[in-house]
Coordinates of C-alpha atoms in Angstrom, one line a residue:
M1065 CA -44.0 -6.6 -51.0
K1066 CA -40.8 -7.3 -52.1
K1067 CA -39.5 -3.7 -51.3
K1068 CA -41.0 -4.1 -47.6
S1069 CA -39.3 -7.2 -47.0
I1070 CA -35.9 -5.7 -48.5
A1071 CA -36.6 -2.6 -46.0
K1072 CA -37.4 -5.2 -43.0
V1073 CA -34.6 -6.9 -43.9
F1074 CA -32.3 -4.1 -44.2
I1075 CA -33.6 -2.3 -40.7
L1076 CA -33.4 -5.6 -39.0
S1077 CA -29.4 -6.1 -40.0
L1078 CA -29.4 -2.0 -39.3
L1079 CA -30.4 -2.9 -35.3
K1080 CA -28.2 -5.9 -35.1
S1081 CA -25.0 -3.7 -36.2
I1082 CA -25.8 -1.0 -33.9
L1083 CA -26.7 -3.9 -31.2
G1084 CA -23.4 -5.6 -31.5
I1085 CA -21.6 -2.3 -31.6
A1086 CA -23.2 -1.2 -28.3
I1087 CA -22.2 -4.4 -26.8
I1088 CA -18.9 -4.3 -27.8
I1089 CA -18.5 -0.7 -26.1
A1090 CA -20.4 -1.8 -22.9
V1091 CA -18.4 -4.7 -22.6
G1092 CA -14.9 -2.5 -23.3
F1093 CA -16.2 0.0 -20.7
A1094 CA -17.1 -2.9 -18.2
S1095 CA -13.5 -4.0 -18.6
Y1096 CA -12.1 -0.7 -18.1
K1097 CA -13.8 0.0 -14.9
I1098 CA -13.0 -3.6 -13.7
S1099 CA -9.7 -3.1 -14.4
Y1100 CA -9.6 0.2 -12.9
M1101 CA -11.1 -0.7 -9.8
V1102 CA -9.1 -3.3 -9.5
L1103 CA -5.7 -1.4 -10.2
S1104 CA -6.6 1.2 -8.2
N1105 CA -8.6 0.1 -4.9
N1106 CA -7.8 -3.6 -4.5
S1107 CA -4.6 -3.3 -4.4
E1108 CA -3.6 -6.6 -3.0
N1109 CA -4.4 -8.1 -6.4
V1110 CA -1.5 -6.4 -7.3
G1111 CA 1.3 -9.0 -7.1
T1112 CA 5.0 -7.9 -6.3
S1113 CA 6.9 -10.8 -7.5
S1114 CA 10.0 -10.3 -10.1
N1115 CA 8.0 -11.2 -12.8
E1116 CA 5.0 -9.5 -12.0
I1117 CA 6.9 -6.4 -11.6
K1118 CA 8.8 -7.0 -14.5
D1119 CA 5.5 -6.5 -16.3
I1120 CA 4.3 -4.0 -14.6
V1121 CA 7.4 -1.7 -15.5
E1122 CA 6.8 -3.0 -19.1
E1123 CA 3.0 -2.5 -19.5
A1124 CA 2.7 0.7 -16.6
Q1125 CA 1.5 4.1 -17.7
T1126 CA 4.5 6.6 -16.6
D1127 CA 5.8 10.0 -17.6
E1128 CA 9.4 10.0 -17.9
I1129 CA 9.5 13.1 -15.1
S1130 CA 6.1 12.8 -13.2
K1131 CA 4.6 15.8 -11.2
N1132 CA 2.6 14.6 -8.3
L1133 CA 0.7 16.9 -6.7
I1134 CA 0.6 15.8 -2.8
Y1135 CA -2.5 17.6 -0.7
V1136 CA -2.4 17.1 3.1
S1137 CA -6.0 16.6 4.0
N1138 CA -7.1 17.5 7.2
D1139 CA -11.3 17.7 8.0
N1140 CA -12.5 20.3 5.9
K1141 CA -9.1 22.0 4.6
I1142 CA -5.8 21.3 2.8
S1143 CA -3.4 22.1 5.4
H1144 CA -0.1 21.3 3.0
L1145 CA 0.7 20.8 -0.1
M1146 CA 3.3 19.9 -2.4
L1147 CA 4.5 19.6 -6.0
E1148 CA 7.0 16.3 -5.7
I1149 CA 9.0 16.0 -9.3
C1150 CA 10.4 12.3 -10.1
N1151 CA 13.1 12.5 -13.0
T1152 CA 13.5 9.0 -14.1
K1153 CA 16.5 9.8 -16.3
T1154 CA 18.6 11.7 -13.7
N1155 CA 17.0 9.7 -10.5
N1156 CA 16.6 13.1 -8.4
M1157 CA 13.5 13.4 -6.3
D1158 CA 12.6 16.8 -5.8
Y1159 CA 10.1 18.6 -3.4
I1160 CA 8.5 22.0 -4.1
T1161 CA 6.0 23.4 -0.9
I1162 CA 3.4 25.7 -1.8
P1163 CA 2.3 27.3 1.2
V1164 CA -1.4 27.0 1.7
G1165 CA -2.2 30.8 2.5
T1166 CA -1.7 31.4 -0.9
D1167 CA -4.2 33.4 -2.2
Y1168 CA -4.6 32.8 -6.0
T1169 CA -6.7 35.0 -8.9
I1170 CA -8.5 32.1 -11.6
P1171 CA -7.9 33.5 -14.7
T1172 CA -11.4 34.7 -15.9
E1173 CA -12.3 31.7 -19.1
M1174 CA -10.8 29.2 -16.7
Y1175 CA -13.3 30.9 -13.7
Q1176 CA -16.0 30.9 -16.4
K1177 CA -15.6 27.6 -16.8
L1178 CA -15.5 26.6 -12.6
S1179 CA -18.6 28.4 -12.0
I1180 CA -20.6 26.1 -13.5
V1181 CA -19.4 23.4 -11.9
N1182 CA -19.8 25.8 -8.7
Q1183 CA -21.7 29.2 -9.0
E1184 CA -20.8 30.0 -5.3
I1185 CA -16.9 29.2 -5.9
P1186 CA -15.0 32.7 -5.3
Q1187 CA -12.3 33.9 -8.4
I1188 CA -9.8 35.2 -6.0
I1189 CA -9.3 31.6 -3.9
R1190 CA -7.4 30.4 -1.0
I1191 CA -5.6 27.1 -1.7
G1192 CA -6.1 26.3 1.9
R1193 CA -10.3 25.9 1.6
L1194 CA -10.0 24.3 -2.1
K1195 CA -12.5 21.8 -0.3
Q1196 CA -14.7 24.3 0.7
Y1197 CA -15.1 25.6 -2.7
F1198 CA -16.7 21.9 -4.2
Q1199 CA -19.4 19.6 -3.0
N1200 CA -17.4 16.7 -3.0
D1201 CA -13.4 16.0 -2.0
E1202 CA -13.0 14.3 -5.7
D1203 CA -14.1 17.4 -7.3
A1204 CA -11.5 19.3 -5.4
Y1205 CA -8.8 17.7 -5.6
G1206 CA -9.3 17.1 -9.5
Y1207 CA -10.1 20.5 -10.2
G1208 CA -7.9 22.0 -7.7
E1209 CA -5.3 20.1 -9.7
L1210 CA -6.2 22.4 -12.8
I1211 CA -6.0 25.3 -11.0
I1212 CA -2.2 24.6 -9.6
E1213 CA -1.2 23.7 -13.2
K1214 CA -2.6 27.2 -14.5
M1215 CA -1.1 28.7 -11.5
L1216 CA 2.6 27.4 -11.8
G1217 CA 2.5 26.6 -16.0
V1218 CA 3.5 23.5 -15.3
K1219 CA 1.5 19.5 -16.5
I1220 CA 0.5 17.7 -13.1
S1221 CA 0.9 14.0 -13.6
Y1222 CA -1.4 13.0 -10.7
Y1223 CA -2.3 13.8 -7.5
T1224 CA -2.0 12.3 -4.3
V1225 CA -4.0 12.7 -0.9
L1226 CA -2.6 12.1 2.4
D1227 CA -4.3 12.2 5.9
Q1228 CA -2.9 14.6 9.1
E1229 CA -1.3 11.5 10.6
T1230 CA 0.5 10.3 7.7
Y1231 CA 1.8 13.3 6.8
L1232 CA 3.3 13.8 10.5
N1233 CA 4.3 10.6 10.2
H1234 CA 6.8 11.7 7.2
Y1235 CA 7.3 15.0 7.3
S1236 CA 8.6 18.2 9.5
R1237 CA 8.8 21.7 8.8
R1238 CA 12.0 24.1 8.4
N1239 CA 12.8 27.4 7.4
T1240 CA 14.3 28.0 4.0
E1241 CA 15.8 31.3 2.2
V1242 CA 14.2 31.2 -1.2
K1243 CA 15.9 33.8 -3.6
F1244 CA 14.3 34.9 -7.2
K1245 CA 14.1 37.3 -9.3
P1246 CA 10.2 39.1 -9.4
L1247 CA 8.8 38.6 -12.7
S1248 CA 4.8 38.8 -12.1
L1249 CA 4.4 40.8 -8.8
A1250 CA 4.3 44.2 -8.0
E1251 CA 7.6 44.9 -8.2
S1252 CA 8.2 43.0 -11.2
S1253 CA 9.6 46.2 -12.7
S1254 CA 12.5 46.3 -10.5
E1255 CA 16.2 44.5 -11.5
K1256 CA 17.0 43.5 -7.5
S1257 CA 17.1 39.8 -6.8
V1258 CA 14.4 39.7 -3.6
T1259 CA 15.0 36.9 -0.9
V1260 CA 11.8 35.5 0.8
T1261 CA 11.9 33.3 4.2
E1262 CA 9.4 30.3 3.9
K1263 CA 8.3 27.1 6.0
I1264 CA 8.7 23.6 3.7
N1265 CA 7.9 20.4 4.3
V1266 CA 11.3 18.0 4.5
A1267 CA 11.4 14.4 4.7
S1268 CA 11.8 13.2 8.3
R1269 CA 14.6 11.2 9.6
S1270 CA 12.6 8.4 10.6
Y1271 CA 10.9 8.6 6.9
V1272 CA 14.1 9.1 5.6
N1273 CA 15.5 6.0 7.3
Q1274 CA 12.9 3.8 6.0
L1275 CA 13.2 4.7 2.7
K1276 CA 16.7 3.7 3.4
D1277 CA 15.7 0.0 4.2
I1278 CA 14.1 -0.6 1.4
K1279 CA 16.4 0.8 -1.8
G1280 CA 17.6 -1.0 -4.0
D1281 CA 15.0 -4.1 -2.9
Q1282 CA 12.2 -3.7 -6.0
N1283 CA 9.9 -6.4 -4.2
K1284 CA 10.3 -3.8 -0.7
I1285 CA 9.6 -0.8 -2.8
A1286 CA 6.2 -2.5 -4.4
E1287 CA 5.0 -3.9 -1.0
F1288 CA 5.7 -0.4 0.4
I1289 CA 4.3 1.3 -2.5
K1290 CA 0.8 -1.1 -2.2
D1291 CA 1.4 -0.4 1.9
Q1292 CA 0.9 3.1 1.4
Y1293 CA -1.9 2.7 -1.0
E1294 CA -4.0 1.4 1.7
R1295 CA -4.0 5.0 3.8
V1296 CA -3.5 7.6 0.3
D1297 CA -6.4 8.6 -2.5
S1298 CA -4.7 9.0 -6.1
N1299 CA -5.8 9.1 -9.5
L1300 CA -2.8 7.2 -10.2
T1301 CA -3.5 3.5 -9.9
V1302 CA -1.3 1.6 -7.6
Y1303 CA -0.2 -0.5 -11.0
N1304 CA 1.2 2.6 -12.6
K1305 CA 2.6 3.8 -9.5
I1306 CA 4.8 0.4 -9.0
G1307 CA 5.8 1.3 -12.7
Y1308 CA 8.4 3.7 -11.0
V1309 CA 9.9 0.9 -9.0
E1310 CA 12.8 1.6 -11.1
S1311 CA 13.9 5.1 -10.6
Y1312 CA 12.7 4.4 -7.0
E1313 CA 15.0 1.7 -6.5
K1314 CA 18.2 3.8 -8.0
M1315 CA 17.3 6.9 -5.5
D1316 CA 19.2 7.9 -2.4
P1317 CA 16.8 9.3 -0.1
D1318 CA 19.4 11.4 1.6
L1319 CA 20.1 13.3 -1.8
I1320 CA 16.1 14.2 -2.1
H1321 CA 16.1 18.2 -2.4
Y1322 CA 13.1 20.4 -1.0
W1323 CA 12.3 23.7 -2.2
G1324 CA 10.3 27.1 -1.6
I1325 CA 8.1 28.3 -4.5
P1326 CA 9.3 31.7 -5.4
G1327 CA 6.1 34.5 -4.1
K1328 CA 5.9 37.1 -1.1
Y1329 CA 3.8 37.2 1.9
S1330 CA 2.2 40.5 2.7
D1331 CA 1.2 40.0 6.3
K1332 CA 0.3 36.0 6.4
I1333 CA -0.8 36.2 2.9
F1334 CA 1.2 34.7 0.0
A1335 CA 1.4 35.5 -3.4
V1336 CA 3.5 33.3 -5.8
D1337 CA 5.2 34.6 -8.5
T1338 CA 3.4 32.8 -11.6
K1339 CA 6.1 33.5 -14.4
A1340 CA 9.3 33.1 -11.4
S1341 CA 7.9 29.6 -10.4
K1342 CA 7.0 28.4 -14.1
S1343 CA 11.1 29.1 -14.7
F1344 CA 12.0 27.4 -11.7
I1345 CA 10.3 24.3 -12.1
N1346 CA 11.7 24.3 -15.3
N1347 CA 14.7 24.2 -14.5
L1348 CA 14.2 21.5 -12.3
V1349 CA 12.8 19.6 -14.9
N1350 CA 15.4 20.1 -17.4
N1351 CA 17.6 19.3 -15.1
T1352 CA 20.0 16.6 -16.4
T1353 CA 22.3 16.0 -13.9
T1354 CA 21.8 13.6 -10.9
Y1355 CA 22.6 14.6 -7.4
T1356 CA 25.6 13.5 -5.9
Q1357 CA 25.6 15.5 -2.9
A1358 CA 23.3 16.2 0.0
Q1359 CA 21.5 19.7 0.2
V1360 CA 22.7 21.9 2.7
F1361 CA 20.4 24.2 3.9
N1362 CA 21.7 27.8 4.8
K1363 CA 20.7 29.1 8.3
V1364 CA 17.7 31.4 8.3
A1365 CA 18.0 34.8 10.3
K1366 CA 15.9 35.6 12.5
T1367 CA 14.1 38.9 11.5
S1368 CA 12.1 40.9 14.2
T1369 CA 9.7 43.5 13.3
K1370 CA 10.4 47.3 14.2
S1371 CA 8.1 50.0 14.8
S1372 CA 7.3 52.2 12.5
K1373 CA 6.0 54.8 14.7
G1374 CA 8.1 58.0 14.6
K1375 CA 9.6 57.3 11.3
S1376 CA 8.7 60.1 8.6
I1377 CA 5.6 58.7 6.1
I1378 CA 4.9 60.0 3.1
V1379 CA 1.6 58.5 1.2
L1380 CA 0.9 59.0 -2.5
N1381 CA -2.4 58.3 -4.6
G1382 CA -1.6 55.7 -7.0
S1383 CA -5.5 54.7 -7.3
Q1384 CA -6.6 57.5 -9.5
I1385 CA -9.3 57.6 -7.2
G1386 CA -9.9 60.7 -4.8
G1387 CA -9.6 60.9 -1.1
L1388 CA -8.0 57.8 -0.6
A1389 CA -4.4 59.5 0.7
T1390 CA -6.4 61.9 2.5
A1391 CA -8.5 59.1 4.5
A1392 CA -5.3 57.2 4.9
K1393 CA -3.6 60.1 6.5
T1394 CA -5.7 60.1 9.4
T1395 CA -6.4 56.4 10.1
L1396 CA -2.4 56.4 10.2
T1397 CA -2.3 59.5 12.4
N1398 CA -5.0 59.0 14.9
A1399 CA -3.1 55.1 15.0
G1400 CA 0.0 57.5 16.3
Y1401 CA 1.9 57.7 13.3
K1402 CA 3.6 60.6 11.4
V1403 CA 2.4 61.2 8.0
K1404 CA 4.4 64.0 7.0
K1405 CA 3.3 64.5 3.1
I1406 CA 0.4 63.2 1.3
G1407 CA 0.1 63.3 -2.6
D1408 CA -0.9 61.9 -6.0
Y1409 CA 1.4 59.5 -7.6
T1410 CA 2.0 60.1 -10.8
A1411 CA 3.0 57.2 -12.8
A1412 CA 0.7 54.1 -13.7
T1413 CA -2.3 53.4 -11.6
L1414 CA -1.1 50.5 -8.9
T1415 CA -4.3 47.7 -7.9
Q1416 CA -2.3 46.7 -4.5
T1417 CA -1.1 49.2 -2.2
K1418 CA 2.9 48.9 -1.9
I1419 CA 4.6 50.2 1.7
I1420 CA 8.4 50.7 0.8
V1421 CA 10.7 51.1 3.6
K1422 CA 14.7 51.8 3.5
E1423 CA 15.3 49.7 6.8
D1424 CA 14.6 46.1 6.8
G1425 CA 11.9 44.8 9.4
V1426 CA 9.9 48.4 8.9
G1427 CA 6.4 48.5 7.8
K1428 CA 5.1 45.2 8.5
D1429 CA 2.8 46.9 11.4
L1430 CA 1.2 49.5 8.7
V1431 CA 0.0 46.3 7.0
K1432 CA -3.4 45.9 9.1
Y1433 CA -4.5 49.3 7.5
F1434 CA -4.6 48.5 4.0
S1435 CA -6.0 45.5 1.6
N1436 CA -3.2 43.0 1.2
P1437 CA -0.4 45.5 0.7
V1438 CA 3.2 44.8 -0.3
V1439 CA 6.1 45.6 2.0
E1440 CA 9.2 45.9 0.5
T1441 CA 12.7 47.3 1.2
G1442 CA 13.6 50.2 -1.2
T1443 CA 14.3 53.7 -2.3
V1444 CA 12.5 56.2 -0.8
D1445 CA 12.1 59.8 -1.3
T1446 CA 14.8 62.1 0.4
G1447 CA 13.2 63.1 3.8
Y1448 CA 11.1 60.3 4.4
D1449 CA 11.7 56.7 5.9
I1450 CA 8.6 54.9 4.5
K1451 CA 6.7 55.9 1.0
I1452 CA 2.6 54.3 0.8
I1453 CA 1.7 54.3 -2.8
I1454 CA -2.3 53.5 -2.3
G1455 CA -3.8 50.7 -4.7
T1456 CA -7.5 50.7 -6.1
A1457 CA -7.7 47.5 -3.6
D1458 CA -8.1 49.9 -1.0
A1459 CA -10.6 52.3 -2.5
N1460 CA -13.4 50.2 0.0
N1461 CA -11.3 49.3 2.3

């Protein structure tokens, strides 16, 4: 009997301990959830007096250099995408535009994990269609953040989602030239730098003036952030966003810099040069010099598409799959192009078809006959104006 009593007491004590631990965990989790809901969704509960802002700055969880992925949502698609880099050490602000027409091949290991979330997600995704690959928007933005991290080789701090109306009120578009040395594109073996014209997002003059009106006033900046949070979604709480107020106070809106991402267009599809982009972003992140001059954009010359008809074309089979060069010659000849010779490409097997032209602007009208080819200006065999090297991607084209 005595042994049974001891056992009973032990069991009761154990149950009480387990119950106590469970209550502590439950209370802690509930407190966290309540705090999170208050700070993230009920921005009106976050005070913006001088003393309250001082407490927020001391307690908020912030990064010295934050990377904010900004989605612009328009119905079921992403209409614009930017990476905002806020450097609290230099008080610089940079915006990098990532074309939503970007196609990205998700690495196999990551793709296998994403397939558990949605078996229908393709391995080659279009950035602008992220919302179509997931059942709810939160998953699209969260997993999209992980995909962009992998593509750019950068750790993203948080994301923000703007609606189309807010975007149109705050930003405009302009052309810029992005010059870089290819590191992970098809032509990466070349030592030459390339220049690509891209459309980037820049703050509108009215938005810049709005930011200048609150510059230097922490209370106004905090109120502005709270007001913005009524119209945006983010996985960063308004409390922690206000934690950046000291840096925002010192930033000059006229000195914000805007950039395109290293990569190339093939027809309307953009391919990010992942290695060159990682290097470019690291240079911005590691910049220790404060901007003192407004950014100057070079005038972008308009390029016209020139017809490839009448040009001498050589077609080489770089796929090691028989018959592709012959088939391409037939297709192009029937379309009115002059294919003078076909043959085999004796170097490494290509995946993506390359269209190499001697003259800028030529070759773009040939893109539609192949599967996402690369068009580049380069050296072409003597006697020819255009060299087409067919890759394995065109085996079923």
